[in-house]
Amino acid sequence: MGISFNHVTHLYPGVKRKEYTLALEDVSLDINEKNEFIAIVGKTGSGKSTLIQHMNALKLPTKGTVSIFDNVITPKKRKNPKLKNVRKRVGFVFQFPEYQLFEETVLKDIMFAPINFGMKKEEAEQKALEIAKLLGISHLLKKSPCNLSGGQMRKVAIAGILSYDPDILLLDEPTRGLDPKGQVEIMELFYKIHKETGKTIILITHDMDLVYQYATRVIVLNDTKITYDGDKVKLFLDGIYKDNNLTKPEVLKLIDYLNNKFHYNIDYNTFTLDDLLSKLKEVA
Ligand SMILES: Nc1ncnc2c1ncn2[C@@H]1O[C@H](COP(=O)(O)OP(=O)(O)OP(=O)(O)O)[C@@H](O)[C@H]1O
Ligand SMILES: [Mg+2]
């Protein structure tokens, strides 16, 4: 098993003593080491970021345990295993990438983690150049990460994670702040990595079109609890999405319209507008 949550509750301390915010309540969950593309969705403040920060021990549970590649993380900091092994295997791209970048230059920033995990400098540099090319940010390598746009920072943060090749990738709203072309490129890159290497990818997003196109499993959070964990078609077919304040993907809205108005019989196993277009061509 890759990551397992065993009755995890997380409380954030408040400003006053004995005041707390409940962010996760009694969450149990199993995630495979390989071949999952999980979308975590839910309205703002529902606990999504808190949940994935437990997946590489950035947060410790207040109650319960999280097992990450057999490293058991408990509420007691001192008793926990060394986190370096966990962090190397589970890479995290933050919701706010500016908190993740701190080196003098973009190149040094991308090289930081692989060197920290024991890679030789020359090898780390080679790897950084390769990944920068893949992400189309080679022209930024000499700049200071502080002087980049939000979207560029996000790409640098992603490059910094890909550079040490973790087994599982955690992505907190990775397309936020990117232009439409950049969004497609980044998602296609993650999808390619997932397909070619079988790496498990865990993605938080508010974009239901992305969920419908890429996810193999959807986890819905609502007010600190998991309210749905399963197939994406069922989520939108059964109205469960409505109970959880989610919207339908555009492609499904179009299918509903076409089926109602023209009595087509297009099924919900149609994940993108291109898929829909091919089906319409068949009908025509
Ligand atoms: N550092 C913190 N200190 C105190 N409370 C926090 C902290 N971070 C989050 N919270 C609270 O915990 C709850 C869950 O927050 P979290 O950031 O996990 O939500 P989210 O689902 O990621 O939301 P969003 O979609 O807006 O990113 C919220 O009630 C939030 O106010
Ligand atoms: Mg969040």
Short mmCIF file of N, CA, C and O in Angstrom, two decimals, residues 28-31 35-41 51 201 203 208 211-212 214-221 225-238 240-241 244 246 269 271:
data_model
loop_
_atom_site.label_atom_id
_atom_site.label_comp_id
_atom_site.label_asym_id
_atom_site.label_seq_id
_atom_site.Cartn_x
_atom_site.Cartn_y
_atom_site.Cartn_z
N SER A 28 -10.60 7.84 7.02
CA SER A 28 -9.88 6.61 6.70
C SER A 28 -9.87 6.45 5.19
O SER A 28 -10.87 6.74 4.52
N LEU A 29 -8.73 5.97 4.66
CA LEU A 29 -8.53 6.07 3.22
C LEU A 29 -7.33 5.23 2.82
O LEU A 29 -6.34 5.19 3.54
N ASP A 30 -7.41 4.53 1.69
CA ASP A 30 -6.25 3.79 1.17
C ASP A 30 -5.93 4.24 -0.24
O ASP A 30 -6.82 4.31 -1.08
N ILE A 31 -4.67 4.51 -0.48
CA ILE A 31 -4.24 4.94 -1.81
C ILE A 31 -3.13 4.01 -2.30
O ILE A 31 -2.15 3.77 -1.58
N ASN A 35 -0.51 3.60 -10.22
CA ASN A 35 -1.63 3.60 -11.17
C ASN A 35 -2.92 4.28 -10.75
O ASN A 35 -3.97 4.01 -11.30
N GLU A 36 -2.85 5.17 -9.75
CA GLU A 36 -4.06 5.93 -9.43
C GLU A 36 -3.88 7.38 -9.91
O GLU A 36 -2.78 7.93 -9.83
N PHE A 37 -4.97 7.94 -10.41
CA PHE A 37 -5.00 9.38 -10.71
C PHE A 37 -6.21 9.92 -9.97
O PHE A 37 -7.34 9.85 -10.44
N ILE A 38 -5.96 10.42 -8.76
CA ILE A 38 -7.06 10.75 -7.85
C ILE A 38 -7.29 12.26 -7.86
O ILE A 38 -6.35 13.05 -7.71
N ALA A 39 -8.55 12.66 -8.05
CA ALA A 39 -8.89 14.07 -7.89
C ALA A 39 -9.54 14.24 -6.52
O ALA A 39 -10.45 13.48 -6.17
N ILE A 40 -9.07 15.22 -5.76
CA ILE A 40 -9.71 15.55 -4.48
C ILE A 40 -10.46 16.86 -4.69
O ILE A 40 -9.86 17.87 -5.08
N VAL A 41 -11.76 16.82 -4.46
CA VAL A 41 -12.58 17.99 -4.73
C VAL A 41 -13.44 18.32 -3.50
O VAL A 41 -13.58 17.50 -2.58
N LEU A 51 -5.81 17.62 4.11
CA LEU A 51 -5.76 16.18 3.84
C LEU A 51 -4.46 15.82 3.12
O LEU A 51 -3.73 14.93 3.55
N ILE A 201 -0.89 9.85 -8.97
CA ILE A 201 -0.98 11.31 -8.91
C ILE A 201 -2.22 11.70 -8.12
O ILE A 201 -3.30 11.13 -8.34
N LEU A 203 -4.44 14.98 -7.06
CA LEU A 203 -4.61 16.34 -7.54
C LEU A 203 -5.80 16.99 -6.85
O LEU A 203 -6.90 16.43 -6.85
N MET A 208 -13.96 20.94 -12.59
CA MET A 208 -14.61 19.63 -12.81
C MET A 208 -14.32 19.07 -14.21
O MET A 208 -14.41 17.88 -14.43
N VAL A 211 -11.25 17.12 -13.70
CA VAL A 211 -11.60 15.90 -12.95
C VAL A 211 -12.14 14.86 -13.92
O VAL A 211 -11.73 13.70 -13.93
N TYR A 212 -13.07 15.30 -14.76
CA TYR A 212 -13.75 14.36 -15.64
C TYR A 212 -12.83 13.82 -16.73
O TYR A 212 -12.96 12.68 -17.17
N TYR A 214 -9.38 13.49 -16.50
CA TYR A 214 -8.19 12.75 -16.10
C TYR A 214 -8.36 11.75 -14.97
O TYR A 214 -7.62 10.77 -14.90
N ALA A 215 -9.26 11.99 -14.03
CA ALA A 215 -9.25 11.19 -12.80
C ALA A 215 -9.69 9.75 -13.03
O ALA A 215 -10.56 9.47 -13.85
N THR A 216 -9.05 8.85 -12.30
CA THR A 216 -9.52 7.47 -12.28
C THR A 216 -10.35 7.22 -11.01
O THR A 216 -11.00 6.20 -10.87
N ARG A 217 -10.28 8.17 -10.09
CA ARG A 217 -11.02 8.06 -8.82
C ARG A 217 -11.21 9.46 -8.27
O ARG A 217 -10.30 10.29 -8.39
N VAL A 218 -12.39 9.72 -7.70
CA VAL A 218 -12.63 11.05 -7.13
C VAL A 218 -12.95 10.92 -5.64
O VAL A 218 -13.76 10.08 -5.25
N ILE A 219 -12.28 11.74 -4.85
CA ILE A 219 -12.58 11.80 -3.41
C ILE A 219 -13.20 13.17 -3.15
O ILE A 219 -12.62 14.20 -3.50
N VAL A 220 -14.40 13.16 -2.55
CA VAL A 220 -15.08 14.43 -2.26
C VAL A 220 -15.00 14.71 -0.76
O VAL A 220 -15.33 13.83 0.05
N LEU A 221 -14.59 15.91 -0.43
CA LEU A 221 -14.60 16.33 0.97
C LEU A 221 -15.69 17.35 1.17
O LEU A 221 -15.91 18.22 0.31
N LYS A 225 -15.16 15.99 6.23
CA LYS A 225 -15.35 14.53 6.08
C LYS A 225 -15.34 14.11 4.62
O LYS A 225 -15.72 14.89 3.74
N ILE A 226 -14.93 12.85 4.37
CA ILE A 226 -15.05 12.30 3.02
C ILE A 226 -16.50 11.88 2.83
O ILE A 226 -17.03 11.06 3.59
N THR A 227 -17.15 12.45 1.80
CA THR A 227 -18.56 12.11 1.57
C THR A 227 -18.72 11.24 0.33
O THR A 227 -19.79 10.71 0.08
N TYR A 228 -17.66 11.11 -0.47
CA TYR A 228 -17.72 10.24 -1.65
C TYR A 228 -16.30 9.83 -2.01
O TYR A 228 -15.37 10.63 -1.94
N ASP A 229 -16.15 8.57 -2.40
CA ASP A 229 -14.84 8.09 -2.84
C ASP A 229 -15.10 7.03 -3.89
O ASP A 229 -15.56 5.94 -3.58
N GLY A 230 -14.90 7.37 -5.17
CA GLY A 230 -15.17 6.36 -6.19
C GLY A 230 -15.15 6.88 -7.60
O GLY A 230 -14.40 7.81 -7.93
N ASP A 231 -16.02 6.29 -8.39
CA ASP A 231 -16.03 6.49 -9.83
C ASP A 231 -16.56 7.88 -10.20
O ASP A 231 -17.54 8.36 -9.64
N LYS A 232 -15.94 8.50 -11.21
CA LYS A 232 -16.35 9.87 -11.56
C LYS A 232 -17.70 9.90 -12.28
O LYS A 232 -18.47 10.84 -12.12
N VAL A 233 -17.99 8.88 -13.09
CA VAL A 233 -19.25 8.89 -13.82
C VAL A 233 -20.42 8.83 -12.83
O VAL A 233 -21.38 9.60 -12.91
N LYS A 234 -20.30 7.96 -11.85
CA LYS A 234 -21.36 7.82 -10.85
C LYS A 234 -21.56 9.12 -10.07
O LYS A 234 -22.69 9.51 -9.78
N LEU A 235 -20.48 9.79 -9.77
CA LEU A 235 -20.55 11.04 -9.02
C LEU A 235 -21.47 12.05 -9.71
O LEU A 235 -22.29 12.71 -9.06
N PHE A 236 -21.35 12.15 -11.03
CA PHE A 236 -22.12 13.17 -11.75
C PHE A 236 -23.46 12.63 -12.26
O PHE A 236 -24.36 13.39 -12.56
N LEU A 237 -23.57 11.30 -12.33
CA LEU A 237 -24.81 10.68 -12.79
C LEU A 237 -25.87 10.75 -11.69
O LEU A 237 -27.04 10.99 -11.94
N ASP A 238 -25.43 10.55 -10.47
CA ASP A 238 -26.37 10.34 -9.37
C ASP A 238 -26.74 11.60 -8.59
O ASP A 238 -27.42 11.51 -7.59
N ILE A 240 -24.89 13.17 -6.66
CA ILE A 240 -24.10 13.28 -5.44
C ILE A 240 -23.32 14.60 -5.49
O ILE A 240 -23.09 15.25 -4.48
N TYR A 241 -22.96 14.99 -6.71
CA TYR A 241 -22.19 16.23 -6.87
C TYR A 241 -22.96 17.43 -6.33
O TYR A 241 -22.39 18.34 -5.74
N ASN A 244 -22.86 18.04 -2.71
CA ASN A 244 -21.54 18.45 -2.25
C ASN A 244 -21.10 19.79 -2.86
O ASN A 244 -19.90 20.08 -2.89
N LEU A 246 -20.85 20.78 -5.89
CA LEU A 246 -19.98 20.73 -7.07
C LEU A 246 -20.82 21.02 -8.31
O LEU A 246 -22.05 20.90 -8.27
N ASN A 269 -20.00 8.18 -20.48
CA ASN A 269 -18.61 7.76 -20.65
C ASN A 269 -17.97 8.55 -21.80
O ASN A 269 -17.36 7.99 -22.70
N PHE A 271 -15.56 11.81 -22.03
CA PHE A 271 -14.84 12.55 -21.01
C PHE A 271 -14.33 13.92 -21.42
O PHE A 271 -13.93 14.72 -20.59
#
